[in-house]
Tab-separated table of C-alpha atoms in Angstrom:
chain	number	residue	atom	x	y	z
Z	1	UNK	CA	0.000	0.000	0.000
Z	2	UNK	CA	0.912	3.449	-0.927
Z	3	UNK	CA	1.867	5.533	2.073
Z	4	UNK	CA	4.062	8.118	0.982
Z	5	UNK	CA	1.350	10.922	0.443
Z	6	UNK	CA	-0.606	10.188	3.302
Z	7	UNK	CA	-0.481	13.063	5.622
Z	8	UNK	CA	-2.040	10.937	8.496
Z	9	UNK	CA	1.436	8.733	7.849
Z	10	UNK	CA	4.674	10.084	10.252
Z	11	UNK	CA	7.566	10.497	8.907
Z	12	UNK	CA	10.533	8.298	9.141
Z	13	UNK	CA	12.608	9.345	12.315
Z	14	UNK	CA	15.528	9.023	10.390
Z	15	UNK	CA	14.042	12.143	8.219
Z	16	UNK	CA	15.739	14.765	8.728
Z	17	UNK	CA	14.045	18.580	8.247
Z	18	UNK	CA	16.725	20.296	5.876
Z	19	UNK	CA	15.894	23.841	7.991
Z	20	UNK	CA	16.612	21.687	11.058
Z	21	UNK	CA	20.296	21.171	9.401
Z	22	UNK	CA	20.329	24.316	8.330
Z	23	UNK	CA	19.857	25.717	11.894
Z	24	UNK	CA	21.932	23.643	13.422
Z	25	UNK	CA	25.135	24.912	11.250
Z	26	UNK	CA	24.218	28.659	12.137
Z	27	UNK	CA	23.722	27.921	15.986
Z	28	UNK	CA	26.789	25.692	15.806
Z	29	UNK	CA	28.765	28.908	14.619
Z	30	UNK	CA	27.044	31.271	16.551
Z	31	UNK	CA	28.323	29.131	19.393
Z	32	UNK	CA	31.379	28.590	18.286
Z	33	UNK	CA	32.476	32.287	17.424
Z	34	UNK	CA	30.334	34.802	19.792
Z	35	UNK	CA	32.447	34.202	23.175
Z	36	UNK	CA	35.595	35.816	20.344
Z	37	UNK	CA	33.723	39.238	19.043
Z	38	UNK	CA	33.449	42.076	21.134
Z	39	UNK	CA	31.050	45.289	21.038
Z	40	UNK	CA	33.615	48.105	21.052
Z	41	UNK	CA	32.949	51.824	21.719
Z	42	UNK	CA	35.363	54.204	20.356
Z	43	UNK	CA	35.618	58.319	21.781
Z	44	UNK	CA	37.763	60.951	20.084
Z	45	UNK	CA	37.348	64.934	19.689
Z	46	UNK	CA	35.804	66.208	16.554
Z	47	UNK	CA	35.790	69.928	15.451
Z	48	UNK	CA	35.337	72.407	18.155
Z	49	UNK	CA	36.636	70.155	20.588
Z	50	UNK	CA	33.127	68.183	20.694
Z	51	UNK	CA	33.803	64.366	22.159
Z	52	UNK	CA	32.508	61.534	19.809
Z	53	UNK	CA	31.659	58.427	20.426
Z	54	UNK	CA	31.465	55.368	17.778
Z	55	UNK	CA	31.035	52.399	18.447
Z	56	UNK	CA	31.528	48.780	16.441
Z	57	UNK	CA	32.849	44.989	16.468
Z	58	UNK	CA	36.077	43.547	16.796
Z	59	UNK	CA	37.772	40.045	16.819
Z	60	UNK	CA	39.900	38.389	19.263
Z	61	UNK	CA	42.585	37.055	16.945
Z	62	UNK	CA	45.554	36.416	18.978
Z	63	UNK	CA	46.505	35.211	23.011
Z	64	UNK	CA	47.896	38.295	23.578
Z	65	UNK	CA	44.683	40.099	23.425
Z	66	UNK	CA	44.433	41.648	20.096
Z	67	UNK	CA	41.558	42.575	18.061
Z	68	UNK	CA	40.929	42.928	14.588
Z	69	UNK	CA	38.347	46.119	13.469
Z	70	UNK	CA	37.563	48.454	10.641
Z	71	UNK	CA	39.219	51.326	10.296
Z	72	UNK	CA	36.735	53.541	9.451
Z	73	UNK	CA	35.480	52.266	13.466
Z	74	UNK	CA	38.643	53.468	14.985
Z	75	UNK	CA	39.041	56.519	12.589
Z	76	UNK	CA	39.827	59.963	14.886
Z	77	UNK	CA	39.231	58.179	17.984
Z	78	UNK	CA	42.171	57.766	20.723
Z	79	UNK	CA	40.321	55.857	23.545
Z	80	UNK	CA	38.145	52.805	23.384
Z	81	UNK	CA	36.639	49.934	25.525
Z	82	UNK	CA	35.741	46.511	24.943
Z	83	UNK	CA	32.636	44.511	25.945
Z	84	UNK	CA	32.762	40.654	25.496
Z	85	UNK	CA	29.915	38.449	25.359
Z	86	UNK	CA	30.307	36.944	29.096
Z	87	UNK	CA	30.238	41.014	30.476
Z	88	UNK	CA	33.754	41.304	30.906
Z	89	UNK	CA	35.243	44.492	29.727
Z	90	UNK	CA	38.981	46.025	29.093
Z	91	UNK	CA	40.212	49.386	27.744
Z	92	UNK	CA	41.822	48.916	24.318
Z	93	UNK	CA	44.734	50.896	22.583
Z	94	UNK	CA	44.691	51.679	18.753
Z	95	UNK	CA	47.311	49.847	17.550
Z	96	UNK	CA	47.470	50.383	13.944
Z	97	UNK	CA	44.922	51.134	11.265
Z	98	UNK	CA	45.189	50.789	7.272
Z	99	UNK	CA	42.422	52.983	5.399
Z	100	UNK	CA	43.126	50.680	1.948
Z	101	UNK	CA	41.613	47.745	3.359
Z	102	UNK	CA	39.554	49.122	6.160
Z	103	UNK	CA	41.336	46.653	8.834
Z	104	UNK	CA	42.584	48.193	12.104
Z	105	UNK	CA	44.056	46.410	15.151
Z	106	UNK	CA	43.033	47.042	18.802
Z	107	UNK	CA	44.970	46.116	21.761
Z	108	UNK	CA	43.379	44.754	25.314
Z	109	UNK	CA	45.023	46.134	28.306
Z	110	UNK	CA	43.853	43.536	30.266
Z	111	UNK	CA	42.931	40.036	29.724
Z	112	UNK	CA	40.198	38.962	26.495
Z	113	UNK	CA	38.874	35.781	25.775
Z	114	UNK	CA	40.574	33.077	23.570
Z	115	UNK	CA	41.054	33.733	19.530
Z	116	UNK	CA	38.706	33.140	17.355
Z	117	UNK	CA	40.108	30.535	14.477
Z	118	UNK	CA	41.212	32.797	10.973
Z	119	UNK	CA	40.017	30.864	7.551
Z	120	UNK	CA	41.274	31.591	4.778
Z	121	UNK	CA	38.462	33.437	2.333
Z	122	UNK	CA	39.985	32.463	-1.273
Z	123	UNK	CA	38.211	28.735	-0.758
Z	124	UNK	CA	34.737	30.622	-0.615
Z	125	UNK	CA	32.813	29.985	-3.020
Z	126	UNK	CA	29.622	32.093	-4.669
Z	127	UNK	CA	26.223	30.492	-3.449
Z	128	UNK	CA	28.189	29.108	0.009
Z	129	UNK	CA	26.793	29.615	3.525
Z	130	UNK	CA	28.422	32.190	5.841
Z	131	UNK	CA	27.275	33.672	9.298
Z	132	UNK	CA	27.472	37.153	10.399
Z	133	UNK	CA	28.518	38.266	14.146
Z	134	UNK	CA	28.384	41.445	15.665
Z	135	UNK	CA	26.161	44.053	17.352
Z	136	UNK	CA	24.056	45.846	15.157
Z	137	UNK	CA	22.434	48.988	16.665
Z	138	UNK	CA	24.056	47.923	20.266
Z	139	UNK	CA	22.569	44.314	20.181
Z	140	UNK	CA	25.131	42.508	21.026
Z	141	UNK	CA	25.908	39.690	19.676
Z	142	UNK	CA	23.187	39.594	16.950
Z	143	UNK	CA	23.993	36.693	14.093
Z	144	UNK	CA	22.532	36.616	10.740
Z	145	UNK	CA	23.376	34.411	7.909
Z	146	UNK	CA	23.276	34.332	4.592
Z	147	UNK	CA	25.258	33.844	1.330
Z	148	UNK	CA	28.264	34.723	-0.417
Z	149	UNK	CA	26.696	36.529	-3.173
Z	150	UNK	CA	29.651	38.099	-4.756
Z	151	UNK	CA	33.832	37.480	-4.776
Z	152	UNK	CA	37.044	39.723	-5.845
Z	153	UNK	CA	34.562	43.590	-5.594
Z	154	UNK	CA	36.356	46.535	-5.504
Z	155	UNK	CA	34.440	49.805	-3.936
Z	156	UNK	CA	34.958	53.014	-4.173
Z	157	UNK	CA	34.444	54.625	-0.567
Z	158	UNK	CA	35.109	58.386	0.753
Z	159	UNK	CA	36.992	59.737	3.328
Z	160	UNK	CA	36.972	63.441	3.990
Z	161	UNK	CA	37.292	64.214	0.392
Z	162	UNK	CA	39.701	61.956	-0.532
Z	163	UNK	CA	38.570	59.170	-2.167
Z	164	UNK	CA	39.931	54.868	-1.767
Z	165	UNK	CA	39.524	52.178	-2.866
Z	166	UNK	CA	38.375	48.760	-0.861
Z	167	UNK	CA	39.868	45.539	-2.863
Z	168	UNK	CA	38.652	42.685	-2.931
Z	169	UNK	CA	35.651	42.294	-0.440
Z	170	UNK	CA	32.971	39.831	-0.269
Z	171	UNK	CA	29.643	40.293	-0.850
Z	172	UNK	CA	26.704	38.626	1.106
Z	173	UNK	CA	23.128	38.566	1.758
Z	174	UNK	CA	24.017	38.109	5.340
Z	175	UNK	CA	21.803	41.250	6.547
Z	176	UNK	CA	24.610	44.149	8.639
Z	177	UNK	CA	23.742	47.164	9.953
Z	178	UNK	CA	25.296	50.041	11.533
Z	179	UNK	CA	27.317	48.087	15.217
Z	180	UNK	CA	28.514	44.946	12.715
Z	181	UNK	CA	31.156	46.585	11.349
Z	182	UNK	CA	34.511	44.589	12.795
Z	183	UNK	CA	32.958	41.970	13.567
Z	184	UNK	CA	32.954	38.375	12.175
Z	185	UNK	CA	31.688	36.483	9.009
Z	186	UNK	CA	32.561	32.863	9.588
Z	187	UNK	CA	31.981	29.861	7.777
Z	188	UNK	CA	29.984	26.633	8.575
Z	189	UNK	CA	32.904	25.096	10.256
Z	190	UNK	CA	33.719	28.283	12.896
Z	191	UNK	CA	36.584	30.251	11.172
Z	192	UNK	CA	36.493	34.010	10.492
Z	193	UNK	CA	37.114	34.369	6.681
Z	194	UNK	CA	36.086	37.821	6.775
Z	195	UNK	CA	35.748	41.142	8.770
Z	196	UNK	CA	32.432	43.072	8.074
Z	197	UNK	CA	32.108	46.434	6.713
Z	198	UNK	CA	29.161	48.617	6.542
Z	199	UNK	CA	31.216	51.490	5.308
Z	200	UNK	CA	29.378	50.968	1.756
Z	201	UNK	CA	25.997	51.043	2.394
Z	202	UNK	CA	23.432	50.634	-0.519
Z	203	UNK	CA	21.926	47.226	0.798
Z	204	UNK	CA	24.464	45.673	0.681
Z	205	UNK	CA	26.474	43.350	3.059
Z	206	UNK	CA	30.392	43.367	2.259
Z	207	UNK	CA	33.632	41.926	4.078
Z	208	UNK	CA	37.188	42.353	4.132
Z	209	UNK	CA	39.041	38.906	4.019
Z	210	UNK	CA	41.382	37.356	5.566
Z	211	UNK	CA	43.881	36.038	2.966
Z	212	UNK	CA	47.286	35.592	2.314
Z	213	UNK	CA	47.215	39.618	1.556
Z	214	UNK	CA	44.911	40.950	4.673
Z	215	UNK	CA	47.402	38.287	6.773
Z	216	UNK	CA	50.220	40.525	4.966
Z	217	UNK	CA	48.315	43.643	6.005
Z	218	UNK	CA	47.739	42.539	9.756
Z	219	UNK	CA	51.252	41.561	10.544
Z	220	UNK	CA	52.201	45.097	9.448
Z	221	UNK	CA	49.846	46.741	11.892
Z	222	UNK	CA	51.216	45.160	14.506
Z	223	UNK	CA	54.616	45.546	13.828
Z	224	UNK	CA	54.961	49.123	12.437
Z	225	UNK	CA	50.993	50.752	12.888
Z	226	UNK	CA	50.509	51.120	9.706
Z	227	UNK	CA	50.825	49.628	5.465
Z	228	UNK	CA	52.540	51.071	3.187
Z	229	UNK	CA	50.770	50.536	0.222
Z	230	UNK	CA	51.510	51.419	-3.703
Z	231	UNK	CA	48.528	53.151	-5.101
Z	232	UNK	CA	46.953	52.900	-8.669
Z	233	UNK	CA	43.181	54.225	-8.545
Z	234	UNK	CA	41.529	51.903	-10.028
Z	235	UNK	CA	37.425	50.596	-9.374
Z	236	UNK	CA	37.483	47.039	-11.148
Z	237	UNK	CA	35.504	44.052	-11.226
Z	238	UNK	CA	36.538	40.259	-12.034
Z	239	UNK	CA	34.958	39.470	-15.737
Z	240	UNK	CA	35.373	36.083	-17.700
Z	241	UNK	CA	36.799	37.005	-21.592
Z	242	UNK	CA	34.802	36.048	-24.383
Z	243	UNK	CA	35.902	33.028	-26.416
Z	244	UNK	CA	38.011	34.848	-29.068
Z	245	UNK	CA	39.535	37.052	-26.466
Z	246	UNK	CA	40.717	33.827	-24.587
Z	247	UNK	CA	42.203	32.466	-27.460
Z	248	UNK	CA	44.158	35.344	-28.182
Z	249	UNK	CA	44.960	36.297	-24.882
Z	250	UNK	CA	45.582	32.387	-23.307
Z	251	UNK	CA	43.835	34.200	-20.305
Z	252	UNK	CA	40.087	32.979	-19.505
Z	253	UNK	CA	39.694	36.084	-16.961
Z	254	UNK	CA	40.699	40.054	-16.752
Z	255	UNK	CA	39.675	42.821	-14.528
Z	256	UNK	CA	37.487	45.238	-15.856
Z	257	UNK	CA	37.764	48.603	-15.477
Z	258	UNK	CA	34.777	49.853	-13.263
Z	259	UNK	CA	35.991	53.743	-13.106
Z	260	UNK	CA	39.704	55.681	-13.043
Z	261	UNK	CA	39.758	58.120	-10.044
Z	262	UNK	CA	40.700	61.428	-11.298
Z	263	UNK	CA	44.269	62.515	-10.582
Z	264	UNK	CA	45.318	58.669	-10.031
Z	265	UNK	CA	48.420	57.452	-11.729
Z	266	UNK	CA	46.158	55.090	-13.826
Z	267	UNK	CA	44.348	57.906	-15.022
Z	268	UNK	CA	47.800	59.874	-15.810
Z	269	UNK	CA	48.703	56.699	-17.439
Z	270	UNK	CA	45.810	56.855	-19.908
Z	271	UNK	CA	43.561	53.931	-18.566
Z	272	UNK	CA	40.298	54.573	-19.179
Z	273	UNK	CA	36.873	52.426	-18.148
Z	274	UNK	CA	35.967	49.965	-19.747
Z	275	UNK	CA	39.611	48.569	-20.290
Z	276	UNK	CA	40.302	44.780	-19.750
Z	277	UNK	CA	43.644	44.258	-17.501
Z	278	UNK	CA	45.223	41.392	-18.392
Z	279	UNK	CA	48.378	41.868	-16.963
Z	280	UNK	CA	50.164	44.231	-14.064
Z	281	UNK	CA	53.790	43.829	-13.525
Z	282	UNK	CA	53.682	41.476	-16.089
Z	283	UNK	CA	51.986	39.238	-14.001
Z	284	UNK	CA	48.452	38.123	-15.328
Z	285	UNK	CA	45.542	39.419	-13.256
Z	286	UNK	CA	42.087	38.180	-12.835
Z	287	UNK	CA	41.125	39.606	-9.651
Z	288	UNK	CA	40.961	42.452	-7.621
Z	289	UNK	CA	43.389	40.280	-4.885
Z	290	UNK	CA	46.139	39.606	-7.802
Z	291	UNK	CA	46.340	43.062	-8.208
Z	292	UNK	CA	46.494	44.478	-4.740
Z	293	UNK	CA	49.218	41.071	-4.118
Z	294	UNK	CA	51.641	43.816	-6.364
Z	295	UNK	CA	50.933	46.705	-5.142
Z	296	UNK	CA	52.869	47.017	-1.797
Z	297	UNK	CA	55.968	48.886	-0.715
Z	298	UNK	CA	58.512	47.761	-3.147
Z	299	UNK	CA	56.205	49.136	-5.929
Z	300	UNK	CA	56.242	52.850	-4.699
Z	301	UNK	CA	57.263	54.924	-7.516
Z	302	UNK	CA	58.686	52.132	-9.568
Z	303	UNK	CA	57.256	51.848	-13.177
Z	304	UNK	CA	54.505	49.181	-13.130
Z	305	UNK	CA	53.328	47.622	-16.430
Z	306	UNK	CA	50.320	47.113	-17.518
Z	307	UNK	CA	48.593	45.185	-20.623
Z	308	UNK	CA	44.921	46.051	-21.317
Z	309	UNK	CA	42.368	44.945	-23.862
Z	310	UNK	CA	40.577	47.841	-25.537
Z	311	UNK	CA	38.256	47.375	-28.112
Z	312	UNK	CA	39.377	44.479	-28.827
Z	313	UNK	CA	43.398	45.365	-29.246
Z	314	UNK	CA	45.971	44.723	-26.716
Z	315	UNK	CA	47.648	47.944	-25.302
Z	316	UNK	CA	50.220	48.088	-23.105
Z	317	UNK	CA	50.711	51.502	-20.616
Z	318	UNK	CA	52.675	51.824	-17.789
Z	319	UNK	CA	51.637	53.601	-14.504
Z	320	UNK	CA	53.899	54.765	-11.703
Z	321	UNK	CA	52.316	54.112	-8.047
Z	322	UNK	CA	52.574	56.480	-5.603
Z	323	UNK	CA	52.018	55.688	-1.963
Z	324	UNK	CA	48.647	55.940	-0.371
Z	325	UNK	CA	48.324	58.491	1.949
């Protein structure tokens, strides 16, 4: 007899409810990686001596007490405090901050909990499930979860009226709000591949992550306070080539030009938007993160190649970073 539509029939136990497996991998994370993020409040004077006060995430990353941030969190401020999920508390000292990549690292004063485990973001994958910690409008330690919806951006952000340039951040559905930023975006097995930004806005939920070059990045803050970083001024975009262009090229991807900041070297060295970079330092690029790999210290004011596909033509230019200020 033919049970299987019967509603009046109960399920096999062995069943298993995929929303029951899919909570259990969120609260398994959410476990794993609140005790490591902290709610951080930030003071510093603005004009007319006025105090502010921000406030953000960070993540435990080390047993000595440090925590990773955004920048833009830390940005003016010169005091700041700590709040852990078991109510413990410590004053933290800024201990360096990098504008590029919006990553900043705080030091405890006094004891924090255990590190949180690092991943390593370039074996995420588009369509993969990720989980979101932080404390969103001062709830701490909210957790949403979501997606990876997008790998390799590059956004243009301001500061002041200078503008940057954020490379390489993921993009997820995982809903933020003003209180995530710093805070974590894990994976289903527990390990921060990210640090979450806000500092775009526009819907959107982006992180920094933590790869070979953020690891780079991080080990400079805490050495020397700060990255010196080669600067281009370029918005670009990971795009695959079209069959012809592959064949000619032997490349499958390029970046894409997005937009050339005005007054950039890339702009002084006649890219325009639109153009397909195939190659920097005569090194072939497909991503936003092959790029930025090139463009530290030893780059400053050193002629750096380039090979672009424009209308269909290769042309080769070459732009001379500058450091970013």
């Amino acid at each position: 007899m033919d049970t299987g539509s019967d509603p009046h029939v109960a399920p096999s136990p062995d069943a298993q409810d995929p929303l029951d497996a899919y909570s259990q991998a969120v609260i398994r994370v959410a476990e794993t990686v609140i005790p490591h993020v902290a709610a951080i409040e930030m003071s510093g004077t603005g004009p007319g001596g006025r105090t502010l006060l921000g406030s953000g995430s960070a993540v435990v990353f080390t047993e000595d007490g440090y925590l990773l941030t955004n920048a833009h969190v830390v940005a003016a401020a010169y005091a700041g405090r700590a709040i852990f999920a078991d109510g413990s508390t410590t004053e933290v000292d800024i201990i360096g901050s990098d504008a590029l990549s919006d990553l900043a690292v705080v030091g405890a004063r006094t004891t924090a909990p255990p590190p949180a485990t690092l991943g390593d973001a370039e074996s995420l994958r588009v369509g993969q499930l990720v989980i979101a910690v932080g404390n969103p409008l001062g709830l701490a330690g909210s957790v949403t979860a979501g997606v990876v919806s997008g790998l390799g951006r590059s956004i243009p952000t301001r500061a002041g009226t200078a503008r940057r340039v954020i490379e390489d951040v993921i993009q997820t559905d995982a809903a933020l709000n003003p209180g995530n930023s710093g805070g974590a975006l894990a994976d289903t097995r527990g390990k921060v591949v990210g640090i979450n930004t806000a500092v775009a806005g526009a819907g959107l939920g982006l992180a920094v992550p933590i790869n070979t070059t953020t690891r780079k990045i991080i080990s400079a803050l805490l050495s020397d306070g700060k990255v010196r970083r080669a600067y281009l001024g370029l918005v670009s975009t990971p795009v695959g080539l079209n069959p012809a262009a592959a064949r000619s090229t032997g490349q499958r991807q390029a970046l894409r030009v997005v937009e050339v900041i005005a007054g950039s070297p890339a702009e002084q060295a006649g890219l325009k938007a639109g153009d397909l970079v195939l190659s920097a330092g005569r090194r072939p690029v497909a991503s936003a993160q092959s790029l930025q790999k090139l463009l530290f210290t030893d780059a400053i004011g050193i002629p750096f190649p380039l090979t672009v596909l424009r209308s269909g033509a290769a042309v080769d230019v070459v732009a001379i970073p500058r450091e970013m200020a």
